[in-house]
């Protein structure tokens, strides 16, 4: 079967869908086709919630209707090769697709440490974005009572928190001194650890895993000190790798992380080939350093930029580097960060001043459902520019971190933050007199002796 | 008694406290004194919640501890005259206070329509920022079952919503075609009306009140069509006037609304006298038109600017006009707006393009506690600048409107909004693929045929 199309998008998770629908919206005359393996794609960041809050995988799929409504065609098949010169792609199902523009959105796959013994044992799992695998994992976990999770990044922490709700015996092992250490400064990580511990999750920090033990089926995880943690199941939450075998085989250039090299329009070296999402190169908004970070929100931002630039470049619509805006909820408390953390800023060579404030997220504090709200700002001493911020709070902190994100992206100084106007309301936000973001800015200003 | 002080702040509600504490923070060597009548000041925007969600007025006071901790002195007394030349103020208690800098933060008082008959009847109330009055009102309302509220601005709507929870017979009368019409476009107001009606509040829109009837005690409200609405109690929520008798008597210049004229540093014509909050002049961020708007959040922003500029002007810390960022919750649904509404933008002479999108505020939509989230953006056609935005949603919309506020205040164009990075999380925000703010920006871009 031979098929001609204007825009071919390979991969149909978040980034692929957004690249395709944005492309179609900006170039309505073009025919856009997504080819993906899965009839139904899971919501990537929703995966941990399959194991607690949601009933199952079927509650965590991206609706196909969005794709159809946008006028984008969807083919369930797997692209097995790309010919950049002939501008064709071949599928497992035997189709040959001729394209004008190609968008690669093949995502990422779980990284299994090569040195780690025992990962092939039964009941040792990873967390791939694969509906069937995740559904099978859910039913297998029902029969397990002792679960060891290796890796306390977002996926590890969120799954531990969710499985904890199911009254299982959960141990979370992390080689670094703190959970979520790549995303947060120590004071936030410590607070997250307190909540996890209070929820019954056993934390083993600064512990290296020696090997996974068992005979056919997993029996436990052996730490480098010799201790054995018994386990009916082990989950490897040890990160992800760009899924770029297809691109590499086609001769498309990769960076040192194995991610596809892209320019600010999300184009590869070949001007007709774009790459977006976890498979595409990431670099820092502040230093242009390449990084391994993978976020659905960043992926969608890249995908929008690719879609808009498919047939006509716009200087106004370029990708200026990943801002790293994170949020999560642990035991009902929100943890969020934008830009750089204090420790990363210092590591990168910035002279920074930080300020923090703790308040409440409704006012007066006598209202039902009030949560504490902690805000920290990280500011470049010389320029006064806000480089980062973090928040601990109730559910509204998930959008408050986006306020800080917009502040950073606009390269606002701490002066201008001090005079920013905010809307406040008793039931919805901190008080106008004690709005923690402003109070944190004041704390910075005080240190700068303005 | 004679007292010397560096900075005298008259009035100790939100704006007075913030002016005083900011002044003290930026000029720690200066002695700062607040003189206010009330031993305890009520949280201004919390007042409606005294009548439903909170147990009483005592749960809605601004803690005095914040003032003391900041090193600001508090005197409970009433300033009765100011001598600008001698730089002194006299109090009812007989004190004479010599100051170097003066900040007037005397707030506002309820506006009672002069033409309206019957406002002096028993059980006809206003909503002043007065602890004792509000407490007395609460106990009086306990015995009333039929309440008519005149005026469907924020105070009227919020009190109606709260009293509705107490299973009273509530009628809300408004002369304009819609509730909250000064703050929102019609589609938002209509949604608010549906929620109020579903909650049992009877709406009488486009109805002019002829007079309030009764004999000693109120008996009802007579509409101009002749109909009589029976009432045990009537609440006048017909706006507020700047409380500027003291300033006027001292010869300080007022504007056409009776508000104290101020410059961008919040100074009056006298360089040593500042005015902030409801008693100070307000003007539009976009057109410099003087306006009558009163918001605690704006008041605090002005107060911060006054405090920082007391002894040393800073070009970086000026007030550029009121952004009008509102939020409220009606029957548990958040309504919020920032900048101009579509109808006001058109009225002012802007050629605008609007775009809206509806999504959800968690993802996937199968998660418990998901609310719909509607976002509308108002964009200047020629410049592409975002002039306003509005949101209907769950509790997180209270901070989402601040995201839009920061976008407007930074004079961002719709192009740059399209490429903004946002943090998303299943439990906290809309999805990265369908984030309604981005979708609304796309809808605008589509209309502009970018």
PDB file of N, CA and C in Angstrom, chain A residues 25 80 85 115 120-121 128 137 154 167 231 240 261 277 288 306 310 334 361 368 375-376 389 393 395 428 437 440:
ATOM      1  N   UNK A  25      -4.088  23.038  12.362  1.00  0.00           N
ATOM      2  CA  UNK A  25      -4.767  24.308  12.647  1.00  0.00           C
ATOM      3  C   UNK A  25      -4.103  25.473  11.919  1.00  0.00           C
ATOM      4  N   UNK A  80       8.748   1.436  10.600  1.00  0.00           N
ATOM      5  CA  UNK A  80       9.968   0.657  10.858  1.00  0.00           C
ATOM      6  C   UNK A  80      11.195   1.251  10.173  1.00  0.00           C
ATOM      7  N   UNK A  85      15.976  10.759   2.028  1.00  0.00           N
ATOM      8  CA  UNK A  85      16.204  11.262   0.672  1.00  0.00           C
ATOM      9  C   UNK A  85      14.943  11.098  -0.178  1.00  0.00           C
ATOM     10  N   UNK A 115      24.098  -2.583  34.488  1.00  0.00           N
ATOM     11  CA  UNK A 115      24.943  -3.265  35.485  1.00  0.00           C
ATOM     12  C   UNK A 115      24.132  -4.014  36.534  1.00  0.00           C
ATOM     13  N   UNK A 120      15.706  -9.234  34.905  1.00  0.00           N
ATOM     14  CA  UNK A 120      14.903 -10.099  34.026  1.00  0.00           C
ATOM     15  C   UNK A 120      13.959 -11.003  34.828  1.00  0.00           C
ATOM     16  N   UNK A 121      14.073 -10.947  36.165  1.00  0.00           N
ATOM     17  CA  UNK A 121      13.244 -11.832  36.990  1.00  0.00           C
ATOM     18  C   UNK A 121      11.757 -11.502  36.851  1.00  0.00           C
ATOM     19  N   UNK A 128       6.637   1.632  31.349  1.00  0.00           N
ATOM     20  CA  UNK A 128       6.619   2.151  29.972  1.00  0.00           C
ATOM     21  C   UNK A 128       5.259   2.781  29.673  1.00  0.00           C
ATOM     22  N   UNK A 137       0.460  -5.001  34.755  1.00  0.00           N
ATOM     23  CA  UNK A 137       1.165  -4.651  35.995  1.00  0.00           C
ATOM     24  C   UNK A 137       0.159  -4.412  37.118  1.00  0.00           C
ATOM     25  N   UNK A 154      10.144  11.618  40.115  1.00  0.00           N
ATOM     26  CA  UNK A 154       8.695  11.823  40.154  1.00  0.00           C
ATOM     27  C   UNK A 154       7.911  10.519  40.045  1.00  0.00           C
ATOM     28  N   UNK A 167      -2.574   0.287  51.081  1.00  0.00           N
ATOM     29  CA  UNK A 167      -2.126  -0.420  52.283  1.00  0.00           C
ATOM     30  C   UNK A 167      -1.120  -1.527  51.994  1.00  0.00           C
ATOM     31  N   UNK A 231      10.802  -8.635  48.746  1.00  0.00           N
ATOM     32  CA  UNK A 231       9.867  -8.021  47.795  1.00  0.00           C
ATOM     33  C   UNK A 231       9.118  -9.072  46.992  1.00  0.00           C
ATOM     34  N   UNK A 240      14.329   7.417  31.983  1.00  0.00           N
ATOM     35  CA  UNK A 240      13.915   7.074  30.623  1.00  0.00           C
ATOM     36  C   UNK A 240      14.995   7.473  29.626  1.00  0.00           C
ATOM     37  N   UNK A 261      18.989  15.849  17.686  1.00  0.00           N
ATOM     38  CA  UNK A 261      19.399  17.257  17.672  1.00  0.00           C
ATOM     39  C   UNK A 261      18.376  18.112  16.943  1.00  0.00           C
ATOM     40  N   UNK A 277       9.282  16.398  21.753  1.00  0.00           N
ATOM     41  CA  UNK A 277       8.979  15.546  22.907  1.00  0.00           C
ATOM     42  C   UNK A 277      10.196  14.814  23.433  1.00  0.00           C
ATOM     43  N   UNK A 288      21.811  26.951  28.157  1.00  0.00           N
ATOM     44  CA  UNK A 288      21.905  26.189  26.902  1.00  0.00           C
ATOM     45  C   UNK A 288      22.585  24.828  27.072  1.00  0.00           C
ATOM     46  N   UNK A 306       6.821  23.264  16.659  1.00  0.00           N
ATOM     47  CA  UNK A 306       7.053  22.521  15.412  1.00  0.00           C
ATOM     48  C   UNK A 306       5.854  22.670  14.482  1.00  0.00           C
ATOM     49  N   UNK A 310       6.008  24.433  10.540  1.00  0.00           N
ATOM     50  CA  UNK A 310       6.158  23.372   9.551  1.00  0.00           C
ATOM     51  C   UNK A 310       6.469  23.891   8.144  1.00  0.00           C
ATOM     52  N   UNK A 334       0.905  19.795  47.504  1.00  0.00           N
ATOM     53  CA  UNK A 334       1.522  20.093  46.215  1.00  0.00           C
ATOM     54  C   UNK A 334       2.972  20.537  46.400  1.00  0.00           C
ATOM     55  N   UNK A 361      -3.097  29.489  51.924  1.00  0.00           N
ATOM     56  CA  UNK A 361      -3.615  29.597  50.552  1.00  0.00           C
ATOM     57  C   UNK A 361      -5.083  30.003  50.469  1.00  0.00           C
ATOM     58  N   UNK A 368     -12.493  26.696  56.114  1.00  0.00           N
ATOM     59  CA  UNK A 368     -12.233  25.259  55.951  1.00  0.00           C
ATOM     60  C   UNK A 368     -11.338  24.991  54.741  1.00  0.00           C
ATOM     61  N   UNK A 375       6.595  29.706  49.642  1.00  0.00           N
ATOM     62  CA  UNK A 375       7.146  30.125  48.341  1.00  0.00           C
ATOM     63  C   UNK A 375       8.599  30.528  48.528  1.00  0.00           C
ATOM     64  N   UNK A 376       9.446  30.071  47.627  1.00  0.00           N
ATOM     65  CA  UNK A 376      10.866  30.437  47.647  1.00  0.00           C
ATOM     66  C   UNK A 376      11.219  30.985  46.276  1.00  0.00           C
ATOM     67  N   UNK A 389      11.870  29.405  41.201  1.00  0.00           N
ATOM     68  CA  UNK A 389      10.976  29.514  42.345  1.00  0.00           C
ATOM     69  C   UNK A 389      10.429  28.155  42.685  1.00  0.00           C
ATOM     70  N   UNK A 393       2.252  23.697  48.798  1.00  0.00           N
ATOM     71  CA  UNK A 393       0.954  24.245  49.175  1.00  0.00           C
ATOM     72  C   UNK A 393      -0.192  23.302  48.906  1.00  0.00           C
ATOM     73  N   UNK A 395      -3.839  22.625  46.432  1.00  0.00           N
ATOM     74  CA  UNK A 395      -3.989  22.348  45.002  1.00  0.00           C
ATOM     75  C   UNK A 395      -3.712  23.578  44.136  1.00  0.00           C
ATOM     76  N   UNK A 428      -9.892  31.401  47.602  1.00  0.00           N
ATOM     77  CA  UNK A 428      -9.081  30.925  46.477  1.00  0.00           C
ATOM     78  C   UNK A 428      -7.580  31.149  46.599  1.00  0.00           C
ATOM     79  N   UNK A 437       4.017  34.852  47.609  1.00  0.00           N
ATOM     80  CA  UNK A 437       4.943  35.156  46.510  1.00  0.00           C
ATOM     81  C   UNK A 437       5.530  36.556  46.675  1.00  0.00           C
ATOM     82  N   UNK A 440       7.927  36.580  49.654  1.00  0.00           N
ATOM     83  CA  UNK A 440       9.224  35.984  49.307  1.00  0.00           C
ATOM     84  C   UNK A 440      10.062  37.002  48.524  1.00  0.00           C
TER      85      UNK A 440
END
